mmCIF file of C-alpha atoms in Angstrom:
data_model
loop_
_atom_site.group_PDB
_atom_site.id
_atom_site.type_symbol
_atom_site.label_atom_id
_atom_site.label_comp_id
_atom_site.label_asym_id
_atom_site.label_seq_id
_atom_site.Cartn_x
_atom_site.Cartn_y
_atom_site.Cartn_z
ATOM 1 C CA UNK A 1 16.187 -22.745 -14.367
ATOM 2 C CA UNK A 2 13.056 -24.370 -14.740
ATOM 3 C CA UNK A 3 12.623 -24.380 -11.108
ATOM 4 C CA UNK A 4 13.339 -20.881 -10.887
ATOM 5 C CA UNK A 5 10.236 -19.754 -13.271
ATOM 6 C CA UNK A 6 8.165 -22.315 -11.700
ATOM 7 C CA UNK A 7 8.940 -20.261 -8.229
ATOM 8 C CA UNK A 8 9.084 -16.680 -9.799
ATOM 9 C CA UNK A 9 5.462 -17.645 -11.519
ATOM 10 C CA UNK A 10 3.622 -18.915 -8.188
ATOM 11 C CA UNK A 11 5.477 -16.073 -6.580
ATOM 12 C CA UNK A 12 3.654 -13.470 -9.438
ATOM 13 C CA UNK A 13 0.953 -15.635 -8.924
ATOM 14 C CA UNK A 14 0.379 -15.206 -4.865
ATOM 15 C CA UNK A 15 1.074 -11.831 -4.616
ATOM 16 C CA UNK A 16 -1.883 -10.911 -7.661
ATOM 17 C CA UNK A 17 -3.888 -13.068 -5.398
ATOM 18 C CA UNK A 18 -3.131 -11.006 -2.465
ATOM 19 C CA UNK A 19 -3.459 -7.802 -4.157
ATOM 20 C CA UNK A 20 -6.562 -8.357 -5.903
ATOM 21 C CA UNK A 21 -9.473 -6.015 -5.030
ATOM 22 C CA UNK A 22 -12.176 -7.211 -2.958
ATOM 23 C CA UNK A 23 -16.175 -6.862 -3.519
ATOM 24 C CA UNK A 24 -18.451 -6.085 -0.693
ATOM 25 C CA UNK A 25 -21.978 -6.944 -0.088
ATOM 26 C CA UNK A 26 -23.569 -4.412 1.873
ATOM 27 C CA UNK A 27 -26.954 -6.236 2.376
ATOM 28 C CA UNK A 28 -26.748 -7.168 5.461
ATOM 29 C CA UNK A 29 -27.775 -10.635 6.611
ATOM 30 C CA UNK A 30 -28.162 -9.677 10.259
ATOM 31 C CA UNK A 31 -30.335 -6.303 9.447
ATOM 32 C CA UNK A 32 -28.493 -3.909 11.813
ATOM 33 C CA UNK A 33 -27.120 -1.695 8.243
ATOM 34 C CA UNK A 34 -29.175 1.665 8.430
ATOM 35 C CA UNK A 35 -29.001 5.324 7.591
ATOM 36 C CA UNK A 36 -30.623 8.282 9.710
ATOM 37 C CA UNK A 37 -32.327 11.316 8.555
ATOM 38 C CA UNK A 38 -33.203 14.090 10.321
ATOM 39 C CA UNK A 39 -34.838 17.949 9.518
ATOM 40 C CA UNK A 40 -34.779 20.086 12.165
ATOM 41 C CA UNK A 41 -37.512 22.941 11.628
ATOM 42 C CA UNK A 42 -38.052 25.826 14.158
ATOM 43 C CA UNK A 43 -41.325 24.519 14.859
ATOM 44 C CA UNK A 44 -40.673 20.604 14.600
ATOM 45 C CA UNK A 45 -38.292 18.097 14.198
ATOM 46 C CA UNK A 46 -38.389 14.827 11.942
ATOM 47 C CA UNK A 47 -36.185 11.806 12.278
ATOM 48 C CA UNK A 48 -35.943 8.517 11.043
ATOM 49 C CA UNK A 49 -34.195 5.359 9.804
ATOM 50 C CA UNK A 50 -34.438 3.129 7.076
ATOM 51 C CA UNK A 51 -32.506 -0.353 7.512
ATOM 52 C CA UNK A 52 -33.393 -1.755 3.945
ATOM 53 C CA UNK A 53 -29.566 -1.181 2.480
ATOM 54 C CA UNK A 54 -28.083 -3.166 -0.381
ATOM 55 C CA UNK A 55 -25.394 -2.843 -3.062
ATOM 56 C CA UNK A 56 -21.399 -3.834 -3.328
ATOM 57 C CA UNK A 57 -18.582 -1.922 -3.266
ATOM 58 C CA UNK A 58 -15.315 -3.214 -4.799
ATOM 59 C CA UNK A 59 -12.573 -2.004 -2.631
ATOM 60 C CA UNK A 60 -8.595 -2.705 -2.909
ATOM 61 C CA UNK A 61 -6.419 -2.572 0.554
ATOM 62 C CA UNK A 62 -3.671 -1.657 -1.262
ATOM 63 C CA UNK A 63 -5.323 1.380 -3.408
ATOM 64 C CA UNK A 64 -8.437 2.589 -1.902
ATOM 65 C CA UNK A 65 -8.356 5.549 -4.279
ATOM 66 C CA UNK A 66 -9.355 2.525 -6.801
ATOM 67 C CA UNK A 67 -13.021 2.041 -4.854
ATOM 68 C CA UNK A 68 -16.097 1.684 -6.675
ATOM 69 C CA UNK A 69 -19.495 1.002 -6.214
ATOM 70 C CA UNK A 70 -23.021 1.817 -5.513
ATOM 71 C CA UNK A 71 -25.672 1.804 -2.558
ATOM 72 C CA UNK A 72 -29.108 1.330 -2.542
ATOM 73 C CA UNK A 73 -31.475 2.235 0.249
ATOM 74 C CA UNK A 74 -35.117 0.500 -0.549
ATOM 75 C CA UNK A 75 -37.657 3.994 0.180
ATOM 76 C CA UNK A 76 -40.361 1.956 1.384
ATOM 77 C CA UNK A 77 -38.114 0.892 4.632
ATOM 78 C CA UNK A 78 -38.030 4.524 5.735
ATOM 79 C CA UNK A 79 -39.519 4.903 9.130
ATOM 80 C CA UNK A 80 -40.990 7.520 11.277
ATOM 81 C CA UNK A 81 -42.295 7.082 14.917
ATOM 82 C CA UNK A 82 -45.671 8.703 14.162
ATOM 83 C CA UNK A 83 -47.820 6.026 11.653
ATOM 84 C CA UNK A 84 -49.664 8.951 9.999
ATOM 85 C CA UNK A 85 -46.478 10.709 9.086
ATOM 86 C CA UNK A 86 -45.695 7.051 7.941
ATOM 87 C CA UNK A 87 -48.538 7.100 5.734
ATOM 88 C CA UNK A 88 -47.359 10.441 4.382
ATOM 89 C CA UNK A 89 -43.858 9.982 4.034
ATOM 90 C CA UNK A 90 -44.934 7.492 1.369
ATOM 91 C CA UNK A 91 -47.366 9.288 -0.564
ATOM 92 C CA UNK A 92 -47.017 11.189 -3.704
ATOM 93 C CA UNK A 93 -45.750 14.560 -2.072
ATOM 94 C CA UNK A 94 -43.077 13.141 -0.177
ATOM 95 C CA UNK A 95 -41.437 9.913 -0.958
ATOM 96 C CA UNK A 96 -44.010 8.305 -3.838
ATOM 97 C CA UNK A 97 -42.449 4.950 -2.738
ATOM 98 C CA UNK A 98 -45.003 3.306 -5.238
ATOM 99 C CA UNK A 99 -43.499 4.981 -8.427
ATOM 100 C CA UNK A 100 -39.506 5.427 -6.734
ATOM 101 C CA UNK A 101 -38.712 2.076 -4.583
ATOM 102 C CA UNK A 102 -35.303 3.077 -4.200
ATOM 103 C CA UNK A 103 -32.618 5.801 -2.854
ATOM 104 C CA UNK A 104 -29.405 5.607 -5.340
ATOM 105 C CA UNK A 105 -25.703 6.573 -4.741
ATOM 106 C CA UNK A 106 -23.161 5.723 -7.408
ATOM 107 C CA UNK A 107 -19.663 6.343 -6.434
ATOM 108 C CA UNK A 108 -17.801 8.503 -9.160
ATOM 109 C CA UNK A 109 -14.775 9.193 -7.562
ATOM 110 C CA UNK A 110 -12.402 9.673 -4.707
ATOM 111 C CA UNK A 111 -10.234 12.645 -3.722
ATOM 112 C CA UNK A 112 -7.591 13.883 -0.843
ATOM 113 C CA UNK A 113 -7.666 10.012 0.158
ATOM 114 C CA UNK A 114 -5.429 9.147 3.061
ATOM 115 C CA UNK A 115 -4.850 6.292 5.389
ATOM 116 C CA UNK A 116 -4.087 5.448 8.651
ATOM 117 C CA UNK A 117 -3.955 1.995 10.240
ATOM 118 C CA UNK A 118 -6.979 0.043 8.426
ATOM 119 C CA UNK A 119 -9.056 3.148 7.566
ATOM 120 C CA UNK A 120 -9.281 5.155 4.535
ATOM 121 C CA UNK A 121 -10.280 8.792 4.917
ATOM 122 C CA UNK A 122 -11.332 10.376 1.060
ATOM 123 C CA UNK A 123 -13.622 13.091 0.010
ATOM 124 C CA UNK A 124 -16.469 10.938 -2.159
ATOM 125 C CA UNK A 125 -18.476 12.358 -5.044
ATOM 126 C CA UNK A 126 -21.337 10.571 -6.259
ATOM 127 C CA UNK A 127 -24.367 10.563 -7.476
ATOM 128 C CA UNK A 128 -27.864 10.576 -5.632
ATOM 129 C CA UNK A 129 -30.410 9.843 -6.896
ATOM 130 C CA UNK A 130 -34.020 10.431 -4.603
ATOM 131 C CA UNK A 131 -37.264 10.437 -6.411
ATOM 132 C CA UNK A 132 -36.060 10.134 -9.611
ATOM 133 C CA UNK A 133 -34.059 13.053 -9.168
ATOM 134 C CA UNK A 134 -30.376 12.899 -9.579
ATOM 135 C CA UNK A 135 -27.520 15.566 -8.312
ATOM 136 C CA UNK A 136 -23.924 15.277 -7.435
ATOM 137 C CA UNK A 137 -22.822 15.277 -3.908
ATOM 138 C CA UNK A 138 -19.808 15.517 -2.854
ATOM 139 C CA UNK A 139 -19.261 14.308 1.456
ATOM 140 C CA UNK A 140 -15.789 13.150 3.587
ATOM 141 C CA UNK A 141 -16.373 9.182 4.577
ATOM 142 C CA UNK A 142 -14.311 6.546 5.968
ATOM 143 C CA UNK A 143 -14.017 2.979 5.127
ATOM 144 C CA UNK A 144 -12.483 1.019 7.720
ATOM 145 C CA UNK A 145 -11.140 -2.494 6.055
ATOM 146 C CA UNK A 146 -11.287 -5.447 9.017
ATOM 147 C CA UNK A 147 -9.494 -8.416 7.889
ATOM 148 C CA UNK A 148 -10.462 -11.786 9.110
ATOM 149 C CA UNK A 149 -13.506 -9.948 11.289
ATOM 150 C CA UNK A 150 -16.120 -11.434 9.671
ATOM 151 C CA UNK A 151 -16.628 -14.964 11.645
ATOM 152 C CA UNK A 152 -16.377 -12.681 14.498
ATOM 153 C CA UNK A 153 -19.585 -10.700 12.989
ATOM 154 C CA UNK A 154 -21.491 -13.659 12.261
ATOM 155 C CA UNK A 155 -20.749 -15.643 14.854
ATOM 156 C CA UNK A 156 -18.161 -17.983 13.166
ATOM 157 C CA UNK A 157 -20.689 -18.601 10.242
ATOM 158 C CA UNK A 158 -18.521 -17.134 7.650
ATOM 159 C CA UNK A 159 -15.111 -16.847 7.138
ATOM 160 C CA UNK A 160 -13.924 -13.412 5.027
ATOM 161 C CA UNK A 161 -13.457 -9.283 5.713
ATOM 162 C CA UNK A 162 -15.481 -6.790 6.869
ATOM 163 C CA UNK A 163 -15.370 -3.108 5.242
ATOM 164 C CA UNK A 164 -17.213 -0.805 7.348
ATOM 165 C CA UNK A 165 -18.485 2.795 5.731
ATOM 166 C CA UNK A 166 -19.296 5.767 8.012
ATOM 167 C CA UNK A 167 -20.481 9.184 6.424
ATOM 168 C CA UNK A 168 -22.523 12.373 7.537
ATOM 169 C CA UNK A 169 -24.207 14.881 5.349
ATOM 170 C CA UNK A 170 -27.112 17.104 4.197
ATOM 171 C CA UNK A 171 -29.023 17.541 1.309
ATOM 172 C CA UNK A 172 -32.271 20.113 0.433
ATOM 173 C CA UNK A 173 -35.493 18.592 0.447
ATOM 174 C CA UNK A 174 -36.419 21.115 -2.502
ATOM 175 C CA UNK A 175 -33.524 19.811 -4.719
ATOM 176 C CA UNK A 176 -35.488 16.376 -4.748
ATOM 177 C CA UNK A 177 -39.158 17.402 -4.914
ATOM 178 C CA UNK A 178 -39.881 15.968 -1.751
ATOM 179 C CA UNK A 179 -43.067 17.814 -0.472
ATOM 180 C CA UNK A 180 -41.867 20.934 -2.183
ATOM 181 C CA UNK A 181 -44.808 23.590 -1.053
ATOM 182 C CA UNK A 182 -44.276 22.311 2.775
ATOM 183 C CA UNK A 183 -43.828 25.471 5.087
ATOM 184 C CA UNK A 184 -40.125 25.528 6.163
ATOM 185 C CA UNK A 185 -40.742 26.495 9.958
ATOM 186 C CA UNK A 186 -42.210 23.622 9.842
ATOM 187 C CA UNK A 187 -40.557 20.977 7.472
ATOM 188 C CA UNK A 188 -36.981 21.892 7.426
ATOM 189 C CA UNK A 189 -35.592 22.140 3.682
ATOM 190 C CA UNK A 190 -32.358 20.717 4.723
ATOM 191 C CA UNK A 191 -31.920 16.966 5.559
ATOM 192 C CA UNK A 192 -28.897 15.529 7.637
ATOM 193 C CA UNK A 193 -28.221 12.367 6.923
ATOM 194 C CA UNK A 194 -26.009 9.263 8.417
ATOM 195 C CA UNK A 195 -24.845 6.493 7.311
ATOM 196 C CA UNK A 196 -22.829 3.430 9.062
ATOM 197 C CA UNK A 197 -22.952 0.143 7.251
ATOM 198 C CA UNK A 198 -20.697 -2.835 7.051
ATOM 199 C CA UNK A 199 -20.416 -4.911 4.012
ATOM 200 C CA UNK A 200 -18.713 -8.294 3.651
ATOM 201 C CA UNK A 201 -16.159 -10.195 1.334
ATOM 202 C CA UNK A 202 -17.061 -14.056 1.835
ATOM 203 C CA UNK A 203 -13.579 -16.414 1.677
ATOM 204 C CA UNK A 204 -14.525 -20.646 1.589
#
């Protein structure tokens, strides 16, 4: 009998183990995480990239409706082709990058979340917060849980999982205060953004 509980509590033990949820660092140690933005104005069009991505997300295989988490995006790693619109993108009317260093979102919840093979489709509401302005969005993402892929990732450096985000949507310039009194033929009040980033779940 006192075999049996021994088995029965390594048994409860193992499969907690397995279950537990798993936390995700999403600054990425080889640089490659980034999100795009892009306004498209009648008379011109703006995109960039910023690569300067951190946060953790705590996500369980076994209930991804669980996932929590937030992302940061460091403002001052935004970047344009042009270096004057550089210069401007970090001044006071756009980005103030001096007096906001950083791009927020704060997952709140998760809704209509399905899966299919190792990736989770949900509707994600959050909040953003962009120049010390915050609003609710609402956007469909994926999540994409890779077991055992990251030694493949890093080149057999680290041994652990992968959990790869991918999400597309838009957001008005004037509903942030970013360079509010900027003609909209050309500065486009709506901003598409993308984001694909991979976090990682270390094992020993």
């Amino acid at each position: 009998m006192k075999n049996l509980a021994s088995i029965l509590g390594l048994a409860t033990l193992a499969t907690s183990v397995i279950a537990a949820p798993l936390t995700f660092d999403f600054k990425d140690p080889k640089g490659v995480n980034n999100a795009v933005f892009k306004l498209d104005a009648p008379l011109e069009a703006i995109q960039g990239s910023a690569n300067g991505i951190s946060g953790t997300v705590t996500f369980d295989p076994a209930s991804p409706a669980t996932t929590q988490g937030k992302i940061t995006v460091a403002t001052k790693t935004l970047q344009v082709p042009n270096p004057l619109m550089k210069e401007h993108l970090d001044g006071a009317q756009w980005m103030d990058v001096a007096k906001f260093p950083e791009i927020v979102f704060e997952l709140k919840r998760l809704s209509n979340v399905t899966t299919s093979g190792d990736t989770t489709t949900a509707d994600v509401t959050g909040a953003l917060t962009v120049k010390g302005v915050t609003k609710e969005v609402t956007t469909k993402a994926t999540a994409t849980y890779l077991k055992d892929k990251l030694s493949a990732r890093s080149n057999g450096q680290m041994q652990g999982d992968l959990l790869v985000l991918r999400t597309n949507f838009t957001i008005k310039r004037s509903d942030y205060g970013i360079n509010p009194g900027a003609p909209q033929d050309k500065v486009a009040d709506t901003i598409d953004l993308s984001l694909s980033i991979a976090g990682f779940s270390k094992r020993p």
